[in-house]
């Protein structure tokens, strides 16, 4: 059974810092990996989708990498802002229609 | 495009009551999903529908039923609610199975007393 782990569980940094969130998964036979953002009391907003054949994806100040063989992904946030404060979720897809397997998230606080 | 919509946003039930959570998407997606999110547990898949006319169990299906009413709508029913079903429920959709991005609704916060 696929298991997804996110480290750290919580992170607090001053505004302006670059930071890295980590995600690991136990079964490397994935088809894709998706990073989400969740604000308190809200739904999930998709940030980046990486296909299994890709090594990284970029969107603005966000860069996600994927190393399938080692079962790891990182989300890099450049020049962090208070508006980046949220919970970030990593999820892997097995290729079928049977949904995503989620990590428990990293709760990020950017201090003004 | 409204994306994925869910109703209601909040609901309080007493143990043993029944209710149906509604979900609709306007992106012409084929596959739809129901997840629940609990503190310390992350999101877990309840049921999914790979395409119109098909439904399958996910990781935690006990106590739930689903109906894929048409391509747009996928409902989740609790026949006899239990306190253990207190959770936030999310509906999601994707174009088709495989390497496609999933899009989520805003969630339904359910409390069972």
PDB file of C-alpha atoms in Angstrom:
ATOM      1  CA  UNK A   1       0.000   0.000   0.000  1.00  0.00           C
ATOM      2  CA  UNK A   2       1.340   3.404  -0.978  1.00  0.00           C
ATOM      3  CA  UNK A   3       2.294   5.678   1.921  1.00  0.00           C
ATOM      4  CA  UNK A   4       3.171   9.357   1.601  1.00  0.00           C
ATOM      5  CA  UNK A   5       5.137  11.241   4.247  1.00  0.00           C
ATOM      6  CA  UNK A   6       5.689  14.976   4.447  1.00  0.00           C
ATOM      7  CA  UNK A   7       8.474  16.572   6.446  1.00  0.00           C
ATOM      8  CA  UNK A   8       8.415  18.847   8.336  1.00  0.00           C
ATOM      9  CA  UNK A   9       4.881  18.768   9.728  1.00  0.00           C
ATOM     10  CA  UNK A  10       5.126  22.466  10.525  1.00  0.00           C
ATOM     11  CA  UNK A  11       7.495  25.248   9.538  1.00  0.00           C
ATOM     12  CA  UNK A  12       7.720  28.921  10.493  1.00  0.00           C
ATOM     13  CA  UNK A  13      10.133  31.240   8.663  1.00  0.00           C
ATOM     14  CA  UNK A  14      10.611  34.994   8.230  1.00  0.00           C
ATOM     15  CA  UNK A  15       9.318  36.655   5.111  1.00  0.00           C
ATOM     16  CA  UNK A  16      11.723  36.665   2.174  1.00  0.00           C
ATOM     17  CA  UNK A  17      13.386  33.332   2.862  1.00  0.00           C
ATOM     18  CA  UNK A  18      13.605  30.543   0.324  1.00  0.00           C
ATOM     19  CA  UNK A  19      12.310  27.241   1.663  1.00  0.00           C
ATOM     20  CA  UNK A  20      11.924  23.592   0.769  1.00  0.00           C
ATOM     21  CA  UNK A  21       9.093  21.240   1.667  1.00  0.00           C
ATOM     22  CA  UNK A  22       9.719  17.518   1.418  1.00  0.00           C
ATOM     23  CA  UNK A  23       7.529  14.620   0.338  1.00  0.00           C
ATOM     24  CA  UNK A  24       8.453  10.930   0.201  1.00  0.00           C
ATOM     25  CA  UNK A  25       6.488   7.919  -1.012  1.00  0.00           C
ATOM     26  CA  UNK A  26       7.045   4.211  -0.525  1.00  0.00           C
ATOM     27  CA  UNK A  27       6.055   2.789  -3.924  1.00  0.00           C
ATOM     28  CA  UNK A  28       7.993   4.322  -6.798  1.00  0.00           C
ATOM     29  CA  UNK A  29       5.507   2.982  -9.395  1.00  0.00           C
ATOM     30  CA  UNK A  30       3.583   6.248  -9.596  1.00  0.00           C
ATOM     31  CA  UNK A  31       2.078   7.972 -12.614  1.00  0.00           C
ATOM     32  CA  UNK A  32       2.076  11.501 -11.258  1.00  0.00           C
ATOM     33  CA  UNK A  33       2.564  13.653  -8.192  1.00  0.00           C
ATOM     34  CA  UNK A  34       0.504  16.707  -7.333  1.00  0.00           C
ATOM     35  CA  UNK A  35       1.187  19.522  -4.854  1.00  0.00           C
ATOM     36  CA  UNK A  36      -1.778  21.343  -3.320  1.00  0.00           C
ATOM     37  CA  UNK A  37      -2.289  24.330  -1.088  1.00  0.00           C
ATOM     38  CA  UNK A  38      -5.042  24.390   1.535  1.00  0.00           C
ATOM     39  CA  UNK A  39      -6.039  27.523   3.421  1.00  0.00           C
ATOM     40  CA  UNK A  40      -7.854  27.125   6.780  1.00  0.00           C
ATOM     41  CA  UNK A  41     -11.447  26.007   6.303  1.00  0.00           C
ATOM     42  CA  UNK A  42     -11.069  25.913   2.533  1.00  0.00           C
ATOM     43  CA  UNK A  43     -10.717  23.376  -0.237  1.00  0.00           C
ATOM     44  CA  UNK A  44      -7.553  22.248  -2.007  1.00  0.00           C
ATOM     45  CA  UNK A  45      -5.959  24.382  -4.702  1.00  0.00           C
ATOM     46  CA  UNK A  46      -3.731  22.574  -7.163  1.00  0.00           C
ATOM     47  CA  UNK A  47      -0.283  24.133  -7.420  1.00  0.00           C
ATOM     48  CA  UNK A  48       1.755  21.810  -9.613  1.00  0.00           C
ATOM     49  CA  UNK A  49       1.341  18.454 -11.313  1.00  0.00           C
ATOM     50  CA  UNK A  50       4.436  16.426 -12.214  1.00  0.00           C
ATOM     51  CA  UNK A  51       4.070  13.459 -14.537  1.00  0.00           C
ATOM     52  CA  UNK A  52       6.209  10.406 -13.775  1.00  0.00           C
ATOM     53  CA  UNK A  53       8.340  11.084 -16.856  1.00  0.00           C
ATOM     54  CA  UNK A  54       9.166  14.620 -15.711  1.00  0.00           C
ATOM     55  CA  UNK A  55      11.853  15.781 -13.301  1.00  0.00           C
ATOM     56  CA  UNK A  56      10.388  19.149 -12.353  1.00  0.00           C
ATOM     57  CA  UNK A  57       7.667  21.720 -12.891  1.00  0.00           C
ATOM     58  CA  UNK A  58       7.708  25.450 -12.256  1.00  0.00           C
ATOM     59  CA  UNK A  59       4.980  27.991 -11.654  1.00  0.00           C
ATOM     60  CA  UNK A  60       6.008  31.497 -10.648  1.00  0.00           C
ATOM     61  CA  UNK A  61       7.945  31.301  -7.372  1.00  0.00           C
ATOM     62  CA  UNK A  62       7.207  27.591  -6.994  1.00  0.00           C
ATOM     63  CA  UNK A  63       9.352  24.754  -8.267  1.00  0.00           C
ATOM     64  CA  UNK A  64       8.564  21.096  -7.684  1.00  0.00           C
ATOM     65  CA  UNK A  65      11.000  18.297  -8.384  1.00  0.00           C
ATOM     66  CA  UNK A  66      10.450  14.565  -8.637  1.00  0.00           C
ATOM     67  CA  UNK A  67      12.928  11.721  -8.151  1.00  0.00           C
ATOM     68  CA  UNK A  68      10.801   8.675  -8.760  1.00  0.00           C
ATOM     69  CA  UNK A  69      13.525   6.118  -8.200  1.00  0.00           C
ATOM     70  CA  UNK A  70      14.245   7.386  -4.699  1.00  0.00           C
ATOM     71  CA  UNK A  71      10.585   8.082  -3.910  1.00  0.00           C
ATOM     72  CA  UNK A  72      11.030  11.791  -3.227  1.00  0.00           C
ATOM     73  CA  UNK A  73       9.649  15.154  -4.259  1.00  0.00           C
ATOM     74  CA  UNK A  74      10.442  18.646  -3.070  1.00  0.00           C
ATOM     75  CA  UNK A  75       8.499  21.879  -3.326  1.00  0.00           C
ATOM     76  CA  UNK A  76      10.753  24.936  -3.417  1.00  0.00           C
ATOM     77  CA  UNK A  77       9.215  28.318  -2.589  1.00  0.00           C
ATOM     78  CA  UNK A  78      11.343  31.319  -3.466  1.00  0.00           C
ATOM     79  CA  UNK A  79      11.185  34.676  -1.703  1.00  0.00           C
ATOM     80  CA  UNK A  80       8.411  33.625   0.668  1.00  0.00           C
ATOM     81  CA  UNK A  81       5.564  36.039   1.467  1.00  0.00           C
ATOM     82  CA  UNK A  82       2.997  36.111   4.296  1.00  0.00           C
ATOM     83  CA  UNK A  83       0.352  35.174   1.722  1.00  0.00           C
ATOM     84  CA  UNK A  84       2.145  31.838   1.257  1.00  0.00           C
ATOM     85  CA  UNK A  85       1.032  30.808   4.753  1.00  0.00           C
ATOM     86  CA  UNK A  86      -1.104  27.677   4.351  1.00  0.00           C
ATOM     87  CA  UNK A  87      -0.942  23.905   4.575  1.00  0.00           C
ATOM     88  CA  UNK A  88       0.827  22.276   1.638  1.00  0.00           C
ATOM     89  CA  UNK A  89      -0.219  18.767   0.644  1.00  0.00           C
ATOM     90  CA  UNK A  90       1.620  16.261  -1.517  1.00  0.00           C
ATOM     91  CA  UNK A  91      -0.343  13.496  -3.264  1.00  0.00           C
ATOM     92  CA  UNK A  92       0.677  10.678  -5.605  1.00  0.00           C
ATOM     93  CA  UNK A  93      -1.394   9.021  -8.306  1.00  0.00           C
ATOM     94  CA  UNK A  94      -1.101   5.362  -9.254  1.00  0.00           C
ATOM     95  CA  UNK A  95      -2.325   5.815 -12.805  1.00  0.00           C
ATOM     96  CA  UNK A  96      -5.722   4.253 -12.458  1.00  0.00           C
ATOM     97  CA  UNK A  97      -8.943   6.050 -11.702  1.00  0.00           C
ATOM     98  CA  UNK A  98      -8.674   5.164  -8.028  1.00  0.00           C
ATOM     99  CA  UNK A  99      -7.712   8.531  -6.671  1.00  0.00           C
ATOM    100  CA  UNK A 100      -4.676  10.076  -5.033  1.00  0.00           C
ATOM    101  CA  UNK A 101      -2.788   9.036  -1.909  1.00  0.00           C
ATOM    102  CA  UNK A 102      -2.116  12.052   0.281  1.00  0.00           C
ATOM    103  CA  UNK A 103       0.488  13.006   2.831  1.00  0.00           C
ATOM    104  CA  UNK A 104      -0.621  14.708   6.018  1.00  0.00           C
ATOM    105  CA  UNK A 105       0.731  18.067   4.941  1.00  0.00           C
ATOM    106  CA  UNK A 106       3.207  20.735   6.028  1.00  0.00           C
ATOM    107  CA  UNK A 107       1.696  23.676   7.911  1.00  0.00           C
ATOM    108  CA  UNK A 108       3.679  26.724   6.777  1.00  0.00           C
ATOM    109  CA  UNK A 109       3.721  30.105   8.498  1.00  0.00           C
ATOM    110  CA  UNK A 110       5.555  33.046   6.948  1.00  0.00           C
ATOM    111  CA  UNK A 111       6.258  35.728   9.532  1.00  0.00           C
ATOM    112  CA  UNK A 112       5.926  39.343   8.287  1.00  0.00           C
TER     113      UNK A 112
ATOM    114  CA  UNK B   1     -16.631  27.902 -15.116  1.00  0.00           C
ATOM    115  CA  UNK B   2     -17.629  27.177 -11.533  1.00  0.00           C
ATOM    116  CA  UNK B   3     -15.301  24.149 -11.423  1.00  0.00           C
ATOM    117  CA  UNK B   4     -16.348  21.667  -8.726  1.00  0.00           C
ATOM    118  CA  UNK B   5     -19.254  22.702  -6.518  1.00  0.00           C
ATOM    119  CA  UNK B   6     -20.532  21.002  -3.362  1.00  0.00           C
ATOM    120  CA  UNK B   7     -23.685  21.387  -1.289  1.00  0.00           C
ATOM    121  CA  UNK B   8     -24.268  21.905   1.538  1.00  0.00           C
ATOM    122  CA  UNK B   9     -21.237  23.730   2.984  1.00  0.00           C
ATOM    123  CA  UNK B  10     -22.104  22.806   6.564  1.00  0.00           C
ATOM    124  CA  UNK B  11     -24.403  20.197   8.094  1.00  0.00           C
ATOM    125  CA  UNK B  12     -25.182  18.946  11.594  1.00  0.00           C
ATOM    126  CA  UNK B  13     -26.876  15.552  11.955  1.00  0.00           C
ATOM    127  CA  UNK B  14     -27.989  13.422  14.843  1.00  0.00           C
ATOM    128  CA  UNK B  15     -26.815   9.817  15.051  1.00  0.00           C
ATOM    129  CA  UNK B  16     -28.959   7.640  12.807  1.00  0.00           C
ATOM    130  CA  UNK B  17     -30.111  10.389  10.469  1.00  0.00           C
ATOM    131  CA  UNK B  18     -29.445  10.172   6.755  1.00  0.00           C
ATOM    132  CA  UNK B  19     -28.310  12.742   4.243  1.00  0.00           C
ATOM    133  CA  UNK B  20     -26.905  13.140   0.747  1.00  0.00           C
ATOM    134  CA  UNK B  21     -23.926  15.301  -0.142  1.00  0.00           C
ATOM    135  CA  UNK B  22     -24.113  16.714  -3.630  1.00  0.00           C
ATOM    136  CA  UNK B  23     -21.239  17.356  -6.026  1.00  0.00           C
ATOM    137  CA  UNK B  24     -21.219  18.727  -9.570  1.00  0.00           C
ATOM    138  CA  UNK B  25     -18.506  19.689 -12.038  1.00  0.00           C
ATOM    139  CA  UNK B  26     -18.741  21.716 -15.227  1.00  0.00           C
ATOM    140  CA  UNK B  27     -15.362  20.797 -16.734  1.00  0.00           C
ATOM    141  CA  UNK B  28     -16.621  17.814 -18.744  1.00  0.00           C
ATOM    142  CA  UNK B  29     -14.487  15.506 -16.593  1.00  0.00           C
ATOM    143  CA  UNK B  30     -14.999  11.757 -16.723  1.00  0.00           C
ATOM    144  CA  UNK B  31     -13.694  10.703 -13.300  1.00  0.00           C
ATOM    145  CA  UNK B  32     -15.025  11.897  -9.954  1.00  0.00           C
ATOM    146  CA  UNK B  33     -14.040  11.170  -6.346  1.00  0.00           C
ATOM    147  CA  UNK B  34     -15.176  11.544  -2.754  1.00  0.00           C
ATOM    148  CA  UNK B  35     -12.566  12.016  -0.002  1.00  0.00           C
ATOM    149  CA  UNK B  36     -12.814  12.682   3.696  1.00  0.00           C
ATOM    150  CA  UNK B  37     -10.318  14.741   5.678  1.00  0.00           C
ATOM    151  CA  UNK B  38      -9.774  14.135   9.373  1.00  0.00           C
ATOM    152  CA  UNK B  39      -7.223  15.767  11.706  1.00  0.00           C
ATOM    153  CA  UNK B  40      -4.017  13.755  11.803  1.00  0.00           C
ATOM    154  CA  UNK B  41      -5.247  11.356   9.092  1.00  0.00           C
ATOM    155  CA  UNK B  42      -4.914  13.341   5.904  1.00  0.00           C
ATOM    156  CA  UNK B  43      -7.338  12.862   3.032  1.00  0.00           C
ATOM    157  CA  UNK B  44      -8.650   9.373   2.392  1.00  0.00           C
ATOM    158  CA  UNK B  45     -10.611   8.116  -0.610  1.00  0.00           C
ATOM    159  CA  UNK B  46     -14.174   6.945   0.096  1.00  0.00           C
ATOM    160  CA  UNK B  47     -15.530   6.124  -3.376  1.00  0.00           C
ATOM    161  CA  UNK B  48     -14.713   6.989  -6.936  1.00  0.00           C
ATOM    162  CA  UNK B  49     -16.333   6.883 -10.355  1.00  0.00           C
ATOM    163  CA  UNK B  50     -13.972   6.318 -13.258  1.00  0.00           C
ATOM    164  CA  UNK B  51     -16.678   7.209 -15.768  1.00  0.00           C
ATOM    165  CA  UNK B  52     -20.411   7.739 -16.004  1.00  0.00           C
ATOM    166  CA  UNK B  53     -22.191   4.568 -14.959  1.00  0.00           C
ATOM    167  CA  UNK B  54     -19.383   3.103 -12.865  1.00  0.00           C
ATOM    168  CA  UNK B  55     -18.512   3.410  -9.184  1.00  0.00           C
ATOM    169  CA  UNK B  56     -15.892   1.688  -7.016  1.00  0.00           C
ATOM    170  CA  UNK B  57     -14.899   1.557  -3.376  1.00  0.00           C
ATOM    171  CA  UNK B  58     -11.908   3.433  -2.102  1.00  0.00           C
ATOM    172  CA  UNK B  59      -9.987   3.076   1.140  1.00  0.00           C
ATOM    173  CA  UNK B  60     -12.818   3.862   3.598  1.00  0.00           C
ATOM    174  CA  UNK B  61     -16.229   3.022   2.007  1.00  0.00           C
ATOM    175  CA  UNK B  62     -18.058   1.573   5.013  1.00  0.00           C
ATOM    176  CA  UNK B  63     -21.205   3.516   5.939  1.00  0.00           C
ATOM    177  CA  UNK B  64     -21.440   5.316   2.591  1.00  0.00           C
ATOM    178  CA  UNK B  65     -23.114   4.869  -0.775  1.00  0.00           C
ATOM    179  CA  UNK B  66     -22.637   6.814  -3.970  1.00  0.00           C
ATOM    180  CA  UNK B  67     -24.509   7.563  -7.165  1.00  0.00           C
ATOM    181  CA  UNK B  68     -23.053   8.838 -10.413  1.00  0.00           C
ATOM    182  CA  UNK B  69     -26.228  10.523 -11.579  1.00  0.00           C
ATOM    183  CA  UNK B  70     -24.790  11.685 -14.898  1.00  0.00           C
ATOM    184  CA  UNK B  71     -21.452  12.888 -16.177  1.00  0.00           C
ATOM    185  CA  UNK B  72     -21.641  16.098 -14.127  1.00  0.00           C
ATOM    186  CA  UNK B  73     -22.957  14.876 -10.779  1.00  0.00           C
ATOM    187  CA  UNK B  74     -21.668  12.455  -8.142  1.00  0.00           C
ATOM    188  CA  UNK B  75     -23.490  12.202  -4.816  1.00  0.00           C
ATOM    189  CA  UNK B  76     -22.463  10.657  -1.496  1.00  0.00           C
ATOM    190  CA  UNK B  77     -25.115   9.261   0.850  1.00  0.00           C
ATOM    191  CA  UNK B  78     -24.895   8.489   4.537  1.00  0.00           C
ATOM    192  CA  UNK B  79     -27.760   6.105   5.309  1.00  0.00           C
ATOM    193  CA  UNK B  80     -27.411   6.100   9.101  1.00  0.00           C
ATOM    194  CA  UNK B  81     -24.928   8.697  10.292  1.00  0.00           C
ATOM    195  CA  UNK B  82     -22.495   7.883  13.098  1.00  0.00           C
ATOM    196  CA  UNK B  83     -20.244  10.214  15.139  1.00  0.00           C
ATOM    197  CA  UNK B  84     -17.229   8.580  13.437  1.00  0.00           C
ATOM    198  CA  UNK B  85     -18.434  10.146  10.183  1.00  0.00           C
ATOM    199  CA  UNK B  86     -17.852  13.649  11.537  1.00  0.00           C
ATOM    200  CA  UNK B  87     -15.379  15.003   8.994  1.00  0.00           C
ATOM    201  CA  UNK B  88     -14.827  17.370   6.109  1.00  0.00           C
ATOM    202  CA  UNK B  89     -15.882  15.828   2.806  1.00  0.00           C
ATOM    203  CA  UNK B  90     -14.298  16.817  -0.486  1.00  0.00           C
ATOM    204  CA  UNK B  91     -15.403  16.014  -3.985  1.00  0.00           C
ATOM    205  CA  UNK B  92     -12.857  16.054  -6.803  1.00  0.00           C
ATOM    206  CA  UNK B  93     -12.778  15.447 -10.530  1.00  0.00           C
ATOM    207  CA  UNK B  94     -10.252  14.793 -13.262  1.00  0.00           C
ATOM    208  CA  UNK B  95     -10.462  14.595 -17.022  1.00  0.00           C
ATOM    209  CA  UNK B  96      -9.871  10.867 -17.127  1.00  0.00           C
ATOM    210  CA  UNK B  97      -7.895   8.233 -15.292  1.00  0.00           C
ATOM    211  CA  UNK B  98      -4.147   8.395 -15.496  1.00  0.00           C
ATOM    212  CA  UNK B  99      -1.899  11.436 -15.634  1.00  0.00           C
ATOM    213  CA  UNK B 100      -4.439  14.168 -15.103  1.00  0.00           C
ATOM    214  CA  UNK B 101      -4.700  16.943 -12.575  1.00  0.00           C
ATOM    215  CA  UNK B 102      -7.393  16.588  -9.913  1.00  0.00           C
ATOM    216  CA  UNK B 103      -9.583  19.563  -9.061  1.00  0.00           C
ATOM    217  CA  UNK B 104     -11.310  19.849  -5.709  1.00  0.00           C
ATOM    218  CA  UNK B 105     -14.528  21.387  -4.460  1.00  0.00           C
ATOM    219  CA  UNK B 106     -14.742  23.654  -1.385  1.00  0.00           C
ATOM    220  CA  UNK B 107     -15.818  20.852   0.953  1.00  0.00           C
ATOM    221  CA  UNK B 108     -18.745  19.999   3.222  1.00  0.00           C
ATOM    222  CA  UNK B 109     -18.144  20.194   6.962  1.00  0.00           C
ATOM    223  CA  UNK B 110     -20.298  17.517   8.615  1.00  0.00           C
ATOM    224  CA  UNK B 111     -20.851  17.064  12.334  1.00  0.00           C
ATOM    225  CA  UNK B 112     -22.700  14.018  13.651  1.00  0.00           C
ATOM    226  CA  UNK B 113     -23.881  14.353  17.252  1.00  0.00           C
TER     227      UNK B 113
END
